[in-house]
mmCIF file with all atom_site columns, C-alpha atoms in Angstrom:
data_model
loop_
_atom_site.group_PDB
_atom_site.id
_atom_site.type_symbol
_atom_site.label_atom_id
_atom_site.label_alt_id
_atom_site.label_comp_id
_atom_site.label_asym_id
_atom_site.label_entity_id
_atom_site.label_seq_id
_atom_site.pdbx_PDB_ins_code
_atom_site.Cartn_x
_atom_site.Cartn_y
_atom_site.Cartn_z
_atom_site.occupancy
_atom_site.B_iso_or_equiv
_atom_site.pdbx_formal_charge
_atom_site.auth_seq_id
_atom_site.auth_comp_id
_atom_site.auth_asym_id
_atom_site.auth_atom_id
_atom_site.pdbx_PDB_model_num
ATOM 1   C CA . MET A 1 1   ? 100.502 118.169 115.841 1.00 0.00 ? 1   MET A CA 1
ATOM 2   C CA . ALA A 1 2   ? 97.748  120.310 114.352 1.00 0.00 ? 2   ALA A CA 1
ATOM 3   C CA . LYS A 1 3   ? 98.887  122.971 111.927 1.00 0.00 ? 3   LYS A CA 1
ATOM 4   C CA . PHE A 1 4   ? 97.408  126.448 111.666 1.00 0.00 ? 4   PHE A CA 1
ATOM 5   C CA . GLN A 1 5   ? 95.746  126.814 108.290 1.00 0.00 ? 5   GLN A CA 1
ATOM 6   C CA . ILE A 1 6   ? 93.182  129.223 106.942 1.00 0.00 ? 6   ILE A CA 1
ATOM 7   C CA . ALA A 1 7   ? 91.771  128.746 103.462 1.00 0.00 ? 7   ALA A CA 1
ATOM 8   C CA . ASP A 1 8   ? 92.464  131.612 101.070 1.00 0.00 ? 8   ASP A CA 1
ATOM 9   C CA . GLU A 1 9   ? 88.753  132.285 100.570 1.00 0.00 ? 9   GLU A CA 1
ATOM 10  C CA . VAL A 1 10  ? 88.269  133.123 104.277 1.00 0.00 ? 10  VAL A CA 1
ATOM 11  C CA . LYS A 1 11  ? 91.701  134.558 105.063 1.00 0.00 ? 11  LYS A CA 1
ATOM 12  C CA . TYR A 1 12  ? 90.598  138.160 104.608 1.00 0.00 ? 12  TYR A CA 1
ATOM 13  C CA . LEU A 1 13  ? 87.409  137.641 106.607 1.00 0.00 ? 13  LEU A CA 1
ATOM 14  C CA . THR A 1 14  ? 89.383  136.308 109.561 1.00 0.00 ? 14  THR A CA 1
ATOM 15  C CA . PRO A 1 15  ? 89.983  138.969 112.237 1.00 0.00 ? 15  PRO A CA 1
ATOM 16  C CA . PHE A 1 16  ? 93.655  139.891 112.524 1.00 0.00 ? 16  PHE A CA 1
ATOM 17  C CA . THR A 1 17  ? 93.333  139.377 116.274 1.00 0.00 ? 17  THR A CA 1
ATOM 18  C CA . MET A 1 18  ? 92.994  135.654 115.604 1.00 0.00 ? 18  MET A CA 1
ATOM 19  C CA . TYR A 1 19  ? 96.365  135.694 113.865 1.00 0.00 ? 19  TYR A CA 1
ATOM 20  C CA . MET A 1 20  ? 97.840  137.700 116.742 1.00 0.00 ? 20  MET A CA 1
ATOM 21  C CA . GLU A 1 21  ? 96.501  135.229 119.304 1.00 0.00 ? 21  GLU A CA 1
ATOM 22  C CA . TYR A 1 22  ? 97.891  132.278 117.396 1.00 0.00 ? 22  TYR A CA 1
ATOM 23  C CA . ILE A 1 23  ? 101.299 133.955 117.106 1.00 0.00 ? 23  ILE A CA 1
ATOM 24  C CA . LEU A 1 24  ? 101.269 134.628 120.868 1.00 0.00 ? 24  LEU A CA 1
ATOM 25  C CA . LEU A 1 25  ? 100.350 131.029 121.649 1.00 0.00 ? 25  LEU A CA 1
ATOM 26  C CA . ASN A 1 26  ? 103.329 129.819 119.620 1.00 0.00 ? 26  ASN A CA 1
ATOM 27  C CA . TYR A 1 27  ? 105.630 132.453 121.094 1.00 0.00 ? 27  TYR A CA 1
ATOM 28  C CA . ASN A 1 28  ? 104.622 131.519 124.664 1.00 0.00 ? 28  ASN A CA 1
ATOM 29  C CA . ASN A 1 29  ? 105.170 127.846 123.875 1.00 0.00 ? 29  ASN A CA 1
ATOM 30  C CA . PHE A 1 30  ? 108.660 128.677 122.552 1.00 0.00 ? 30  PHE A CA 1
ATOM 31  C CA . LEU A 1 31  ? 109.443 130.700 125.680 1.00 0.00 ? 31  LEU A CA 1
ATOM 32  C CA . LYS A 1 32  ? 108.300 127.894 127.978 1.00 0.00 ? 32  LYS A CA 1
ATOM 33  C CA . LYS A 1 33  ? 110.688 125.506 126.252 1.00 0.00 ? 33  LYS A CA 1
ATOM 34  C CA . HIS A 1 34  ? 113.645 127.898 126.205 1.00 0.00 ? 34  HIS A CA 1
ATOM 35  C CA . LEU A 1 35  ? 113.189 129.450 129.638 1.00 0.00 ? 35  LEU A CA 1
ATOM 36  C CA . LYS A 1 36  ? 112.124 126.427 131.670 1.00 0.00 ? 36  LYS A CA 1
ATOM 37  C CA . ASP A 1 37  ? 114.818 127.133 134.281 1.00 0.00 ? 37  ASP A CA 1
ATOM 38  C CA . GLU A 1 38  ? 113.391 130.566 135.106 1.00 0.00 ? 38  GLU A CA 1
ATOM 39  C CA . LYS A 1 39  ? 111.087 130.993 138.109 1.00 0.00 ? 39  LYS A CA 1
ATOM 40  C CA . ILE A 1 40  ? 108.694 133.334 136.342 1.00 0.00 ? 40  ILE A CA 1
ATOM 41  C CA . THR A 1 41  ? 105.954 132.565 133.857 1.00 0.00 ? 41  THR A CA 1
ATOM 42  C CA . THR A 1 42  ? 105.474 133.891 130.346 1.00 0.00 ? 42  THR A CA 1
ATOM 43  C CA . LYS A 1 43  ? 102.707 136.135 131.713 1.00 0.00 ? 43  LYS A CA 1
ATOM 44  C CA . ASP A 1 44  ? 105.248 137.754 134.048 1.00 0.00 ? 44  ASP A CA 1
ATOM 45  C CA . PHE A 1 45  ? 107.404 138.782 131.087 1.00 0.00 ? 45  PHE A CA 1
ATOM 46  C CA . LEU A 1 46  ? 104.962 141.463 129.995 1.00 0.00 ? 46  LEU A CA 1
ATOM 47  C CA . TYR A 1 47  ? 105.205 143.104 133.422 1.00 0.00 ? 47  TYR A CA 1
ATOM 48  C CA . LEU A 1 48  ? 109.010 143.025 133.275 1.00 0.00 ? 48  LEU A CA 1
ATOM 49  C CA . PHE A 1 49  ? 109.104 144.406 129.740 1.00 0.00 ? 49  PHE A CA 1
ATOM 50  C CA . ASN A 1 50  ? 106.766 147.261 130.661 1.00 0.00 ? 50  ASN A CA 1
ATOM 51  C CA . ILE A 1 51  ? 108.872 148.176 133.685 1.00 0.00 ? 51  ILE A CA 1
ATOM 52  C CA . PHE A 1 52  ? 112.006 147.948 131.514 1.00 0.00 ? 52  PHE A CA 1
ATOM 53  C CA . TYR A 1 53  ? 110.610 150.203 128.770 1.00 0.00 ? 53  TYR A CA 1
ATOM 54  C CA . ASN A 1 54  ? 108.919 152.644 131.178 1.00 0.00 ? 54  ASN A CA 1
ATOM 55  C CA . LYS A 1 55  ? 111.662 153.489 133.658 1.00 0.00 ? 55  LYS A CA 1
ATOM 56  C CA . GLU A 1 56  ? 110.409 154.519 137.098 1.00 0.00 ? 56  GLU A CA 1
ATOM 57  C CA . ILE A 1 57  ? 106.785 153.749 136.241 1.00 0.00 ? 57  ILE A CA 1
ATOM 58  C CA . SER A 1 58  ? 104.304 153.929 139.104 1.00 0.00 ? 58  SER A CA 1
ATOM 59  C CA . GLN A 1 59  ? 102.204 150.927 140.061 1.00 0.00 ? 59  GLN A CA 1
ATOM 60  C CA . LYS A 1 60  ? 99.080  152.882 139.054 1.00 0.00 ? 60  LYS A CA 1
ATOM 61  C CA . GLU A 1 61  ? 100.557 153.761 135.659 1.00 0.00 ? 61  GLU A CA 1
ATOM 62  C CA . LEU A 1 62  ? 101.503 150.099 135.137 1.00 0.00 ? 62  LEU A CA 1
ATOM 63  C CA . ALA A 1 63  ? 97.973  149.001 136.082 1.00 0.00 ? 63  ALA A CA 1
ATOM 64  C CA . ASP A 1 64  ? 96.492  151.498 133.610 1.00 0.00 ? 64  ASP A CA 1
ATOM 65  C CA . LEU A 1 65  ? 98.930  150.468 130.876 1.00 0.00 ? 65  LEU A CA 1
ATOM 66  C CA . MET A 1 66  ? 98.156  146.776 131.298 1.00 0.00 ? 66  MET A CA 1
ATOM 67  C CA . TYR A 1 67  ? 94.396  147.149 131.926 1.00 0.00 ? 67  TYR A CA 1
ATOM 68  C CA . VAL A 1 68  ? 94.544  145.376 135.277 1.00 0.00 ? 68  VAL A CA 1
ATOM 69  C CA . SER A 1 69  ? 93.573  146.441 138.774 1.00 0.00 ? 69  SER A CA 1
ATOM 70  C CA . GLU A 1 70  ? 96.039  147.991 141.201 1.00 0.00 ? 70  GLU A CA 1
ATOM 71  C CA . PRO A 1 71  ? 95.635  145.014 143.601 1.00 0.00 ? 71  PRO A CA 1
ATOM 72  C CA . ASN A 1 72  ? 96.593  142.731 140.695 1.00 0.00 ? 72  ASN A CA 1
ATOM 73  C CA . ILE A 1 73  ? 99.693  144.852 140.071 1.00 0.00 ? 73  ILE A CA 1
ATOM 74  C CA . ALA A 1 74  ? 100.542 144.858 143.779 1.00 0.00 ? 74  ALA A CA 1
ATOM 75  C CA . LYS A 1 75  ? 100.379 141.051 143.835 1.00 0.00 ? 75  LYS A CA 1
ATOM 76  C CA . MET A 1 76  ? 102.623 140.771 140.758 1.00 0.00 ? 76  MET A CA 1
ATOM 77  C CA . ILE A 1 77  ? 105.067 143.360 142.111 1.00 0.00 ? 77  ILE A CA 1
ATOM 78  C CA . LYS A 1 78  ? 105.308 141.429 145.375 1.00 0.00 ? 78  LYS A CA 1
ATOM 79  C CA . LYS A 1 79  ? 106.143 138.276 143.416 1.00 0.00 ? 79  LYS A CA 1
ATOM 80  C CA . LEU A 1 80  ? 108.742 139.962 141.180 1.00 0.00 ? 80  LEU A CA 1
ATOM 81  C CA . ASP A 1 81  ? 110.227 141.726 144.212 1.00 0.00 ? 81  ASP A CA 1
ATOM 82  C CA . SER A 1 82  ? 110.539 138.403 146.059 1.00 0.00 ? 82  SER A CA 1
ATOM 83  C CA . TYR A 1 83  ? 112.600 137.111 143.115 1.00 0.00 ? 83  TYR A CA 1
ATOM 84  C CA . GLY A 1 84  ? 114.844 140.171 143.300 1.00 0.00 ? 84  GLY A CA 1
ATOM 85  C CA . LEU A 1 85  ? 113.862 141.377 139.829 1.00 0.00 ? 85  LEU A CA 1
ATOM 86  C CA . ILE A 1 86  ? 112.482 144.826 140.636 1.00 0.00 ? 86  ILE A CA 1
ATOM 87  C CA . ILE A 1 87  ? 113.126 147.772 142.899 1.00 0.00 ? 87  ILE A CA 1
ATOM 88  C CA . LYS A 1 88  ? 110.283 149.692 144.566 1.00 0.00 ? 88  LYS A CA 1
ATOM 89  C CA . ARG A 1 89  ? 110.874 153.290 145.595 1.00 0.00 ? 89  ARG A CA 1
ATOM 90  C CA . LYS A 1 90  ? 108.468 155.760 147.147 1.00 0.00 ? 90  LYS A CA 1
ATOM 91  C CA . ASP A 1 91  ? 107.409 158.441 144.702 1.00 0.00 ? 91  ASP A CA 1
ATOM 92  C CA . ASN A 1 92  ? 108.876 161.830 145.689 1.00 0.00 ? 92  ASN A CA 1
ATOM 93  C CA . GLN A 1 93  ? 105.677 163.587 144.549 1.00 0.00 ? 93  GLN A CA 1
ATOM 94  C CA . ASN A 1 94  ? 103.263 161.178 146.216 1.00 0.00 ? 94  ASN A CA 1
ATOM 95  C CA . LYS A 1 95  ? 104.498 159.121 149.176 1.00 0.00 ? 95  LYS A CA 1
ATOM 96  C CA . ASN A 1 96  ? 101.515 156.751 148.845 1.00 0.00 ? 96  ASN A CA 1
ATOM 97  C CA . ARG A 1 97  ? 102.711 155.686 145.397 1.00 0.00 ? 97  ARG A CA 1
ATOM 98  C CA . ASN A 1 98  ? 105.586 153.371 144.479 1.00 0.00 ? 98  ASN A CA 1
ATOM 99  C CA . ARG A 1 99  ? 107.882 153.844 141.504 1.00 0.00 ? 99  ARG A CA 1
ATOM 100 C CA . LEU A 1 100 ? 109.155 150.664 139.880 1.00 0.00 ? 100 LEU A CA 1
ATOM 101 C CA . SER A 1 101 ? 112.386 149.859 138.116 1.00 0.00 ? 101 SER A CA 1
ATOM 102 C CA . LEU A 1 102 ? 114.293 146.692 137.383 1.00 0.00 ? 102 LEU A CA 1
ATOM 103 C CA . SER A 1 103 ? 117.103 145.455 139.599 1.00 0.00 ? 103 SER A CA 1
ATOM 104 C CA . SER A 1 104 ? 120.335 144.420 137.898 1.00 0.00 ? 104 SER A CA 1
ATOM 105 C CA . ASN A 1 105 ? 119.042 140.821 137.969 1.00 0.00 ? 105 ASN A CA 1
ATOM 106 C CA . GLY A 1 106 ? 115.776 141.993 136.435 1.00 0.00 ? 106 GLY A CA 1
ATOM 107 C CA . GLU A 1 107 ? 117.650 143.811 133.666 1.00 0.00 ? 107 GLU A CA 1
ATOM 108 C CA . LYS A 1 108 ? 119.786 140.719 132.990 1.00 0.00 ? 108 LYS A CA 1
ATOM 109 C CA . LEU A 1 109 ? 116.639 138.621 132.722 1.00 0.00 ? 109 LEU A CA 1
ATOM 110 C CA . VAL A 1 110 ? 114.967 141.097 130.346 1.00 0.00 ? 110 VAL A CA 1
ATOM 111 C CA . TYR A 1 111 ? 118.068 141.175 128.120 1.00 0.00 ? 111 TYR A CA 1
ATOM 112 C CA . HIS A 1 112 ? 118.024 137.378 128.140 1.00 0.00 ? 112 HIS A CA 1
ATOM 113 C CA . LEU A 1 113 ? 114.313 137.441 127.209 1.00 0.00 ? 113 LEU A CA 1
ATOM 114 C CA . ILE A 1 114 ? 115.053 139.886 124.398 1.00 0.00 ? 114 ILE A CA 1
ATOM 115 C CA . ASN A 1 115 ? 117.768 137.552 123.112 1.00 0.00 ? 115 ASN A CA 1
ATOM 116 C CA . VAL A 1 116 ? 115.424 134.535 123.210 1.00 0.00 ? 116 VAL A CA 1
ATOM 117 C CA . THR A 1 117 ? 112.711 136.608 121.519 1.00 0.00 ? 117 THR A CA 1
ATOM 118 C CA . ILE A 1 118 ? 115.114 137.639 118.764 1.00 0.00 ? 118 ILE A CA 1
ATOM 119 C CA . GLN A 1 119 ? 115.900 133.950 118.211 1.00 0.00 ? 119 GLN A CA 1
ATOM 120 C CA . TRP A 1 120 ? 112.184 133.226 117.882 1.00 0.00 ? 120 TRP A CA 1
ATOM 121 C CA . GLU A 1 121 ? 111.564 136.189 115.563 1.00 0.00 ? 121 GLU A CA 1
ATOM 122 C CA . THR A 1 122 ? 114.520 135.146 113.399 1.00 0.00 ? 122 THR A CA 1
ATOM 123 C CA . LYS A 1 123 ? 113.071 131.651 113.030 1.00 0.00 ? 123 LYS A CA 1
ATOM 124 C CA . VAL A 1 124 ? 109.482 132.669 112.293 1.00 0.00 ? 124 VAL A CA 1
ATOM 125 C CA . ALA A 1 125 ? 110.431 135.541 109.980 1.00 0.00 ? 125 ALA A CA 1
ATOM 126 C CA . LYS A 1 126 ? 113.328 133.858 108.164 1.00 0.00 ? 126 LYS A CA 1
ATOM 127 C CA . GLU A 1 127 ? 111.710 134.485 104.774 1.00 0.00 ? 127 GLU A CA 1
ATOM 128 C CA . TYR A 1 128 ? 111.479 138.245 105.309 1.00 0.00 ? 128 TYR A CA 1
ATOM 129 C CA . ASN A 1 129 ? 114.151 140.906 105.130 1.00 0.00 ? 129 ASN A CA 1
ATOM 130 C CA . ILE A 1 130 ? 114.857 143.507 107.801 1.00 0.00 ? 130 ILE A CA 1
ATOM 131 C CA . GLU A 1 131 ? 112.896 146.198 105.953 1.00 0.00 ? 131 GLU A CA 1
ATOM 132 C CA . ASN A 1 132 ? 109.807 143.931 105.844 1.00 0.00 ? 132 ASN A CA 1
ATOM 133 C CA . MET A 1 133 ? 110.087 143.298 109.571 1.00 0.00 ? 133 MET A CA 1
ATOM 134 C CA . ASP A 1 134 ? 110.637 146.979 110.373 1.00 0.00 ? 134 ASP A CA 1
ATOM 135 C CA . GLU A 1 135 ? 107.520 147.870 108.373 1.00 0.00 ? 135 GLU A CA 1
ATOM 136 C CA . PHE A 1 136 ? 105.584 145.080 110.099 1.00 0.00 ? 136 PHE A CA 1
ATOM 137 C CA . LYS A 1 137 ? 106.645 146.301 113.547 1.00 0.00 ? 137 LYS A CA 1
ATOM 138 C CA . ASP A 1 138 ? 105.810 149.895 112.605 1.00 0.00 ? 138 ASP A CA 1
ATOM 139 C CA . LEU A 1 139 ? 102.353 148.738 111.557 1.00 0.00 ? 139 LEU A CA 1
ATOM 140 C CA . LEU A 1 140 ? 101.870 146.719 114.753 1.00 0.00 ? 140 LEU A CA 1
ATOM 141 C CA . CYS A 1 141 ? 102.961 149.712 116.822 1.00 0.00 ? 141 CYS A CA 1
ATOM 142 C CA . GLU A 1 142 ? 100.528 151.976 115.004 1.00 0.00 ? 142 GLU A CA 1
ATOM 143 C CA . ILE A 1 143 ? 97.667  149.481 115.403 1.00 0.00 ? 143 ILE A CA 1
ATOM 144 C CA . SER A 1 144 ? 98.527  149.112 119.105 1.00 0.00 ? 144 SER A CA 1
ATOM 145 C CA . GLU A 1 145 ? 98.419  152.889 119.562 1.00 0.00 ? 145 GLU A CA 1
ATOM 146 C CA . ASN A 1 146 ? 95.141  153.150 117.629 1.00 0.00 ? 146 ASN A CA 1
ATOM 147 C CA . SER A 1 147 ? 93.546  150.403 119.690 1.00 0.00 ? 147 SER A CA 1
ATOM 148 C CA . VAL A 1 148 ? 93.912  152.336 122.938 1.00 0.00 ? 148 VAL A CA 1
ATOM 149 C CA . ASP A 1 149 ? 91.071  154.751 122.271 1.00 0.00 ? 149 ASP A CA 1
ATOM 150 C CA . VAL A 1 150 ? 88.601  152.354 120.662 1.00 0.00 ? 150 VAL A CA 1
ATOM 151 C CA . GLU A 1 151 ? 85.390  151.979 122.653 1.00 0.00 ? 151 GLU A CA 1
#
């Protein structure tokens, strides 16, 4: 198997997005191996996590958050609903809009995904202490927030 390597002389010229992409490729590969009995794909996880972390989010808000079209969200919501993972409710303020939350099965799956993710993070970050990882996550969060407004 090929191993990810970047020579020291070009390491700092390499965009950090390349490192992020490579980490995500490995993470998705790990998830595929450890969640092969689940009906959903690794791409579906991001939708579930966003619904989990943004309780009662509207389909429009989810589309905006994930930079996808509302028809794309509607298709994904239909799929997740058919698996019994989400609950759709009409928005009290706007009857044309749905509010999304996780069903109990959806919450169980997300907690399972969190557990599997923690296993992965523990393996890939075994050389770092909790403070290092907290600082790293703080930095990633800040970069994520800063990236929203870049045009």
